[in-house]
Amino acid sequence: MGSTERPKKRAHLCKKAILHFSLCFIMGFFTGFAPTATKSSTSTSTITLSNTTKILPNFTRNLAAEPPPPARKRDREELVKKMVAPRRQIIIVTPTRSGDRNREVWLRRLGNTIRLVRQPLLWIVVEAKREGSNVAEIMRKTGIMYRHLVFKENFTDSEAEMNHQRNVALKHIEHHRLSGIVHFAGLSNFYDLRFFDELREIEVFGTWPMALVTANKKKVVIEGPICDSSQVIGWHLKKMANQTQSKPQIHISSFAFNSSILWDPERWGRTSSVQDTSQKSVNFVKQVVLEDEAKLTGIPSGDCSKIMLWSLRTSTKTAPDNQHLPPVQDVTQTPSQQGT
């Protein structure tokens, strides 16, 4: 029994050896083709790497030999600074004339302009309290951050009403300590959008020339400062009754100021002991703006003669805003003499 099992084991071992030999032979046969492909692939990669090695040092050397021009570097730094630094908020104050039948049309037009201005921006619109007003609805649809203020007082003088509305807005800004650059925008104003970027550059007070366009007379009058770069050195004056004004009349939309002068006057060198109720009115701003030309900065910076704001004058019944500030010599009076 044991003698018959031994031949079977030997035969089994022989079969395994033959199978193993056959597999090794087949693998060796096909492996013989592999060195050619591997060699080609290796040589190709070597050539590619060697060419890259030759090009990269020259490229690096050229970059080192040609540093960026100082002007280009400076422009890049200024651009980065503008991108990182937060933009100053603009506070636009717009009074509305009660007798203006086209008020809502003007308001929509101005709103469509303001909505194109970069944020942050706050739009304050003031009107007399009345039923059926669509002002708040118009402002809401613009998507602009806004505040709608109303008052109950009645006025027979339209200019007194407009002045009161500005007082209401300034009191609101002071009470809530709203920070930003305040600009009085009449409903009839037309803007170059770059104007609002210039407003953000104002530190204390800013002024600019504006064109007053009279529709009926087809006449354009330039009012505002004359500048050397951004320094105010004179004013555009107009002739009245064969006489030339010696002092300017600044349009209410022709200047802007830092709102902190209302609620933090000591920051700008004005002691709190001299504050009175006039600070809550536009008369206070008139006095501060016009009492010292050295505080005024002309915009656009570098070219103050450029017109970026137009005010359209129509008839007196529908004109949204034609008010001017009083001449400079009047602001030397006391607040009680000026009126509130």
Tab-separated table of C-alpha atoms in Angstrom:
chain	number	residue	atom	x	y	z
A	1	MET	CA	0.000	0.000	0.000
A	2	GLY	CA	2.875	2.259	0.869
A	3	SER	CA	4.717	1.231	-2.309
A	4	THR	CA	1.830	2.367	-4.558
A	5	GLU	CA	1.500	5.823	-2.906
A	6	ARG	CA	5.135	6.781	-3.497
A	7	PRO	CA	4.919	6.738	-7.367
A	8	LYS	CA	1.756	8.880	-7.171
A	9	LYS	CA	3.526	11.524	-5.047
A	10	ARG	CA	6.477	11.600	-7.439
A	11	ALA	CA	4.177	12.029	-10.436
A	12	HIS	CA	2.360	14.882	-8.651
A	13	LEU	CA	5.631	16.671	-7.854
A	14	CYS	CA	6.765	16.336	-11.466
A	15	LYS	CA	3.541	17.924	-12.720
A	16	LYS	CA	3.967	20.894	-10.327
A	17	ALA	CA	7.585	21.369	-11.428
A	18	ILE	CA	6.622	21.324	-15.125
A	19	LEU	CA	3.792	23.848	-14.524
A	20	HIS	CA	6.087	26.134	-12.557
A	21	PHE	CA	8.774	25.937	-15.261
A	22	SER	CA	6.218	26.736	-17.983
A	23	LEU	CA	4.941	29.819	-16.140
A	24	CYS	CA	8.466	31.101	-15.590
A	25	PHE	CA	9.293	30.579	-19.243
A	26	ILE	CA	6.217	32.496	-20.424
A	27	MET	CA	6.868	35.385	-18.059
A	28	GLY	CA	10.478	35.571	-19.104
A	29	PHE	CA	9.509	35.549	-22.762
A	30	PHE	CA	7.162	38.551	-22.445
A	31	THR	CA	9.435	40.384	-20.046
A	32	GLY	CA	12.006	40.533	-22.788
A	33	PHE	CA	9.974	43.232	-24.515
A	34	ALA	CA	9.774	45.489	-21.432
A	35	PRO	CA	13.305	47.034	-21.360
A	36	THR	CA	12.824	48.826	-24.687
A	37	ALA	CA	9.638	50.662	-23.603
A	38	THR	CA	11.032	51.532	-20.172
A	39	LYS	CA	14.206	52.868	-21.631
A	40	SER	CA	12.295	55.066	-24.082
A	41	SER	CA	10.048	56.412	-21.366
A	42	THR	CA	12.999	57.113	-19.099
A	43	SER	CA	14.935	58.892	-21.797
A	44	THR	CA	11.946	61.026	-22.756
A	45	SER	CA	11.374	62.180	-19.192
A	46	THR	CA	15.068	62.872	-18.822
A	47	ILE	CA	15.071	65.091	-21.898
A	48	THR	CA	12.021	67.005	-20.679
A	49	LEU	CA	13.515	67.573	-17.265
A	50	SER	CA	16.844	68.606	-18.689
A	51	ASN	CA	15.207	71.194	-20.968
A	52	THR	CA	13.181	72.548	-18.070
A	53	THR	CA	16.315	72.767	-16.007
A	54	LYS	CA	17.914	74.878	-18.708
A	55	ILE	CA	14.950	77.284	-19.003
A	56	LEU	CA	14.042	77.882	-15.357
A	57	PRO	CA	17.351	79.415	-14.223
A	58	ASN	CA	17.224	81.963	-17.063
A	59	PHE	CA	13.603	82.830	-16.246
A	60	THR	CA	14.462	83.315	-12.578
A	61	ARG	CA	17.500	85.362	-13.502
A	62	ASN	CA	15.401	87.668	-15.726
A	63	LEU	CA	12.883	88.308	-12.939
A	64	ALA	CA	15.664	89.206	-10.556
A	65	ALA	CA	17.286	91.512	-13.097
A	66	GLU	CA	14.059	93.450	-13.780
A	67	PRO	CA	12.476	94.651	-10.499
A	68	PRO	CA	9.062	96.357	-10.770
A	69	PRO	CA	9.210	100.132	-11.359
A	70	PRO	CA	8.742	102.252	-8.200
A	71	ALA	CA	5.626	103.902	-9.643
A	72	ARG	CA	3.990	100.571	-10.344
A	73	LYS	CA	4.889	99.343	-6.880
A	74	ARG	CA	3.428	102.493	-5.358
A	75	ASP	CA	0.197	102.103	-7.320
A	76	ARG	CA	-0.065	98.510	-6.151
A	77	GLU	CA	0.391	99.539	-2.521
A	78	GLU	CA	-2.269	102.250	-2.855
A	79	LEU	CA	-4.659	99.781	-4.438
A	80	VAL	CA	-4.128	97.288	-1.616
A	81	LYS	CA	-4.601	100.053	0.927
A	82	LYS	CA	-7.922	101.069	-0.623
A	83	MET	CA	-9.100	97.483	-0.728
A	84	VAL	CA	-8.210	96.849	2.926
A	85	ALA	CA	-9.237	100.205	4.427
A	86	PRO	CA	-12.976	100.525	5.139
A	87	ARG	CA	-14.827	103.120	3.082
A	88	ARG	CA	-16.214	106.115	4.948
A	89	GLN	CA	-20.005	106.271	5.066
A	90	ILE	CA	-21.881	108.907	3.077
A	91	ILE	CA	-24.993	110.438	4.661
A	92	ILE	CA	-27.233	112.010	2.026
A	93	VAL	CA	-29.909	114.378	3.351
A	94	THR	CA	-32.808	115.177	1.017
A	95	PRO	CA	-35.627	117.553	2.015
A	96	THR	CA	-38.852	117.481	0.010
A	97	ARG	CA	-40.964	120.477	-0.901
A	98	SER	CA	-44.641	120.020	0.001
A	99	GLY	CA	-45.928	122.035	-2.950
A	100	ASP	CA	-43.968	120.083	-5.540
A	101	ARG	CA	-46.414	117.928	-7.500
A	102	ASN	CA	-43.538	116.069	-9.158
A	103	ARG	CA	-41.872	115.249	-5.859
A	104	GLU	CA	-42.266	111.476	-6.155
A	105	VAL	CA	-40.906	111.501	-9.713
A	106	TRP	CA	-37.831	113.432	-8.616
A	107	LEU	CA	-37.434	111.137	-5.635
A	108	ARG	CA	-37.454	107.991	-7.785
A	109	ARG	CA	-34.912	109.506	-10.154
A	110	LEU	CA	-32.535	110.467	-7.348
A	111	GLY	CA	-33.014	107.063	-5.709
A	112	ASN	CA	-32.034	105.292	-8.936
A	113	THR	CA	-28.828	107.338	-8.953
A	114	ILE	CA	-27.952	106.729	-5.311
A	115	ARG	CA	-28.503	102.969	-5.595
A	116	LEU	CA	-25.501	102.853	-7.979
A	117	VAL	CA	-23.165	104.283	-5.317
A	118	ARG	CA	-20.958	101.869	-3.412
A	119	GLN	CA	-21.833	101.163	0.202
A	120	PRO	CA	-21.829	102.223	2.988
A	121	LEU	CA	-24.415	104.913	2.320
A	122	LEU	CA	-27.369	106.212	4.329
A	123	TRP	CA	-30.178	108.172	2.673
A	124	ILE	CA	-32.239	110.459	4.932
A	125	VAL	CA	-35.406	111.936	3.425
A	126	VAL	CA	-37.544	114.421	5.349
A	127	GLU	CA	-41.133	115.416	4.577
A	128	ALA	CA	-44.197	116.909	6.232
A	129	LYS	CA	-46.478	114.351	7.832
A	130	ARG	CA	-49.488	113.682	5.640
A	131	GLU	CA	-51.783	110.885	4.573
A	132	GLY	CA	-51.239	108.995	1.354
A	133	SER	CA	-47.499	109.668	1.149
A	134	ASN	CA	-45.549	107.125	-0.919
A	135	VAL	CA	-42.092	108.400	0.053
A	136	ALA	CA	-41.273	105.518	2.412
A	137	GLU	CA	-42.448	102.957	-0.153
A	138	ILE	CA	-40.314	104.534	-2.888
A	139	MET	CA	-37.245	104.515	-0.664
A	140	ARG	CA	-37.816	100.921	0.416
A	141	LYS	CA	-37.973	99.694	-3.187
A	142	THR	CA	-34.559	101.193	-3.992
A	143	GLY	CA	-32.832	98.725	-1.648
A	144	ILE	CA	-30.827	101.578	-0.114
A	145	MET	CA	-30.305	101.872	3.635
A	146	TYR	CA	-32.597	104.787	4.507
A	147	ARG	CA	-34.352	106.722	7.249
A	148	HIS	CA	-37.640	108.447	6.617
A	149	LEU	CA	-38.283	111.430	8.903
A	150	VAL	CA	-41.506	113.427	9.193
A	151	PHE	CA	-42.515	116.612	11.018
A	152	LYS	CA	-45.878	118.114	12.044
A	153	GLU	CA	-45.144	121.861	11.769
A	154	ASN	CA	-46.899	123.921	9.093
A	155	PHE	CA	-45.100	126.503	6.946
A	156	THR	CA	-46.226	129.155	4.514
A	157	ASP	CA	-42.676	129.981	3.376
A	158	SER	CA	-41.235	127.123	1.299
A	159	GLU	CA	-37.629	128.080	2.005
A	160	ALA	CA	-38.292	128.118	5.769
A	161	GLU	CA	-39.847	124.676	5.420
A	162	MET	CA	-36.791	123.328	3.559
A	163	ASN	CA	-34.477	124.794	6.172
A	164	HIS	CA	-36.548	123.191	8.952
A	165	GLN	CA	-36.311	119.817	7.247
A	166	ARG	CA	-32.522	120.036	7.172
A	167	ASN	CA	-32.585	120.925	10.861
A	168	VAL	CA	-34.675	117.820	11.553
A	169	ALA	CA	-32.148	115.648	9.702
A	170	LEU	CA	-29.140	117.190	11.474
A	171	LYS	CA	-30.801	116.757	14.856
A	172	HIS	CA	-31.404	113.090	14.016
A	173	ILE	CA	-27.746	112.645	13.002
A	174	GLU	CA	-26.537	114.308	16.198
A	175	HIS	CA	-28.907	112.397	18.479
A	176	HIS	CA	-27.979	108.990	17.046
A	177	ARG	CA	-24.296	109.901	16.525
A	178	LEU	CA	-24.350	108.779	12.924
A	179	SER	CA	-20.826	108.782	11.553
A	180	GLY	CA	-20.096	109.806	7.980
A	181	ILE	CA	-19.806	112.652	5.484
A	182	VAL	CA	-23.039	114.668	5.294
A	183	HIS	CA	-24.183	116.008	1.921
A	184	PHE	CA	-27.428	117.897	1.237
A	185	ALA	CA	-28.753	116.453	-2.024
A	186	GLY	CA	-31.639	118.310	-3.611
A	187	LEU	CA	-34.139	116.329	-5.657
A	188	SER	CA	-33.099	118.232	-8.782
A	189	ASN	CA	-29.410	117.275	-8.496
A	190	PHE	CA	-27.634	115.268	-11.196
A	191	TYR	CA	-24.348	113.531	-10.355
A	192	ASP	CA	-21.249	112.069	-11.853
A	193	LEU	CA	-20.980	108.845	-9.808
A	194	ARG	CA	-17.267	109.469	-9.199
A	195	PHE	CA	-18.365	112.446	-7.112
A	196	PHE	CA	-19.364	110.139	-4.254
A	197	ASP	CA	-15.904	108.539	-4.164
A	198	GLU	CA	-14.481	112.039	-3.768
A	199	LEU	CA	-16.856	112.709	-0.871
A	200	ARG	CA	-15.366	109.807	1.079
A	201	GLU	CA	-11.948	111.499	0.958
A	202	ILE	CA	-13.167	114.539	2.943
A	203	GLU	CA	-11.747	114.698	6.445
A	204	VAL	CA	-13.518	117.774	7.887
A	205	PHE	CA	-15.151	120.087	5.310
A	206	GLY	CA	-15.252	119.865	1.538
A	207	THR	CA	-16.598	122.067	-1.217
A	208	TRP	CA	-16.804	121.896	-4.999
A	209	PRO	CA	-18.088	123.878	-7.979
A	210	MET	CA	-21.504	123.013	-9.328
A	211	ALA	CA	-23.449	123.998	-12.405
A	212	LEU	CA	-26.889	125.577	-11.968
A	213	VAL	CA	-28.902	124.834	-15.097
A	214	THR	CA	-31.965	127.031	-15.695
A	215	ALA	CA	-34.338	125.145	-17.959
A	216	ASN	CA	-36.548	128.058	-19.023
A	217	LYS	CA	-33.725	130.487	-19.776
A	218	LYS	CA	-31.389	127.833	-21.212
A	219	LYS	CA	-28.668	129.255	-19.011
A	220	VAL	CA	-25.870	127.661	-16.980
A	221	VAL	CA	-24.189	129.388	-14.011
A	222	ILE	CA	-21.122	127.997	-12.249
A	223	GLU	CA	-21.005	128.485	-8.481
A	224	GLY	CA	-18.439	127.300	-5.976
A	225	PRO	CA	-14.731	127.509	-5.200
A	226	ILE	CA	-11.648	128.180	-7.293
A	227	CYS	CA	-8.789	125.942	-6.206
A	228	ASP	CA	-5.070	125.458	-6.457
A	229	SER	CA	-4.966	121.670	-6.385
A	230	SER	CA	-7.328	121.001	-3.459
A	231	GLN	CA	-6.778	124.345	-1.662
A	232	VAL	CA	-9.559	126.919	-1.968
A	233	ILE	CA	-8.098	130.229	-3.168
A	234	GLY	CA	-11.228	131.999	-4.437
A	235	TRP	CA	-14.840	131.734	-5.488
A	236	HIS	CA	-16.951	132.012	-8.605
A	237	LEU	CA	-18.896	135.262	-8.209
A	238	LYS	CA	-21.862	136.488	-10.218
A	239	LYS	CA	-22.894	140.025	-11.096
A	240	MET	CA	-26.074	141.441	-9.612
A	241	ALA	CA	-27.426	144.944	-10.394
A	242	ASN	CA	-24.206	145.943	-12.182
A	243	GLN	CA	-22.215	145.023	-9.088
A	244	THR	CA	-19.954	142.075	-8.417
A	245	GLN	CA	-20.246	140.266	-5.119
A	246	SER	CA	-17.186	140.517	-2.888
A	247	LYS	CA	-18.205	137.455	-0.901
A	248	PRO	CA	-19.526	134.120	-2.140
A	249	GLN	CA	-22.936	132.576	-1.830
A	250	ILE	CA	-22.443	128.823	-1.452
A	251	HIS	CA	-25.241	126.593	-2.667
A	252	ILE	CA	-26.575	124.244	-0.003
A	253	SER	CA	-25.560	121.258	-2.172
A	254	SER	CA	-22.074	122.614	-2.790
A	255	PHE	CA	-20.417	121.497	0.441
A	256	ALA	CA	-20.145	118.485	2.759
A	257	PHE	CA	-18.848	117.978	6.278
A	258	ASN	CA	-17.887	115.298	8.770
A	259	SER	CA	-20.937	114.510	10.900
A	260	SER	CA	-18.858	114.302	14.074
A	261	ILE	CA	-18.712	118.121	14.132
A	262	LEU	CA	-22.322	117.907	15.382
A	263	TRP	CA	-21.922	115.418	18.221
A	264	ASP	CA	-18.165	115.601	18.912
A	265	PRO	CA	-17.113	119.250	18.334
A	266	GLU	CA	-14.135	119.009	20.695
A	267	ARG	CA	-12.531	116.605	18.246
A	268	TRP	CA	-12.296	119.508	15.805
A	269	GLY	CA	-11.118	122.092	18.318
A	270	ARG	CA	-14.517	123.515	19.288
A	271	THR	CA	-15.229	123.585	23.014
A	272	SER	CA	-18.548	122.278	24.275
A	273	SER	CA	-19.055	125.402	26.402
A	274	VAL	CA	-20.063	127.470	23.359
A	275	GLN	CA	-22.650	124.999	22.139
A	276	ASP	CA	-26.259	126.076	22.096
A	277	THR	CA	-29.433	125.245	20.225
A	278	SER	CA	-27.918	126.548	16.983
A	279	GLN	CA	-25.797	123.401	16.862
A	280	LYS	CA	-28.977	121.461	16.141
A	281	SER	CA	-29.697	123.616	13.086
A	282	VAL	CA	-28.204	124.125	9.671
A	283	ASN	CA	-27.145	127.639	10.770
A	284	PHE	CA	-24.469	126.073	12.943
A	285	VAL	CA	-23.092	124.212	9.950
A	286	LYS	CA	-23.211	127.344	7.808
A	287	GLN	CA	-21.127	129.225	10.338
A	288	VAL	CA	-18.547	126.498	10.742
A	289	VAL	CA	-18.166	125.907	7.014
A	290	LEU	CA	-17.823	129.549	5.988
A	291	GLU	CA	-15.910	131.068	8.890
A	292	ASP	CA	-12.516	129.712	7.833
A	293	GLU	CA	-11.633	128.882	4.228
A	294	ALA	CA	-8.492	127.098	5.399
A	295	LYS	CA	-10.673	124.273	6.701
A	296	LEU	CA	-12.249	123.709	3.310
A	297	THR	CA	-10.908	121.075	0.938
A	298	GLY	CA	-11.739	121.437	-2.728
A	299	ILE	CA	-12.848	118.340	-4.599
A	300	PRO	CA	-12.162	116.617	-6.885
A	301	SER	CA	-8.677	116.539	-5.402
A	302	GLY	CA	-6.122	117.913	-7.816
A	303	ASP	CA	-8.706	119.459	-10.144
A	304	CYS	CA	-11.308	121.425	-8.243
A	305	SER	CA	-12.522	123.096	-11.454
A	306	LYS	CA	-14.091	119.848	-12.674
A	307	ILE	CA	-17.899	119.865	-12.580
A	308	MET	CA	-19.348	116.668	-11.119
A	309	LEU	CA	-22.706	118.001	-9.889
A	310	TRP	CA	-25.497	119.768	-11.765
A	311	SER	CA	-28.652	121.293	-10.289
A	312	LEU	CA	-31.651	121.761	-12.565
A	313	ARG	CA	-33.771	124.842	-11.947
A	314	THR	CA	-37.322	124.766	-13.218
A	315	SER	CA	-40.184	127.034	-12.181
A	316	THR	CA	-40.329	128.289	-8.590
A	317	LYS	CA	-43.425	126.175	-7.905
A	318	THR	CA	-41.788	122.879	-8.802
A	319	ALA	CA	-38.109	123.549	-8.151
A	320	PRO	CA	-37.034	121.069	-5.476
A	321	ASP	CA	-34.107	123.084	-4.134
A	322	ASN	CA	-32.652	126.494	-4.992
A	323	GLN	CA	-31.396	127.589	-1.584
A	324	HIS	CA	-28.011	129.179	-0.970
A	325	LEU	CA	-26.046	129.769	2.163
A	326	PRO	CA	-25.758	133.404	3.269
A	327	PRO	CA	-22.656	135.422	2.316
A	328	VAL	CA	-19.558	134.899	4.418
A	329	GLN	CA	-19.770	138.287	6.108
A	330	ASP	CA	-23.141	137.352	7.653
A	331	VAL	CA	-21.809	134.386	9.583
A	332	THR	CA	-19.893	136.645	11.956
A	333	GLN	CA	-23.198	137.481	13.614
A	334	THR	CA	-24.371	135.655	16.682
A	335	PRO	CA	-26.774	132.718	16.278
A	336	SER	CA	-29.592	134.802	17.758
A	337	GLN	CA	-29.062	137.439	15.044
A	338	GLN	CA	-29.007	134.849	12.308
A	339	GLY	CA	-32.137	133.072	13.434
A	340	THR	CA	-32.599	129.399	13.993
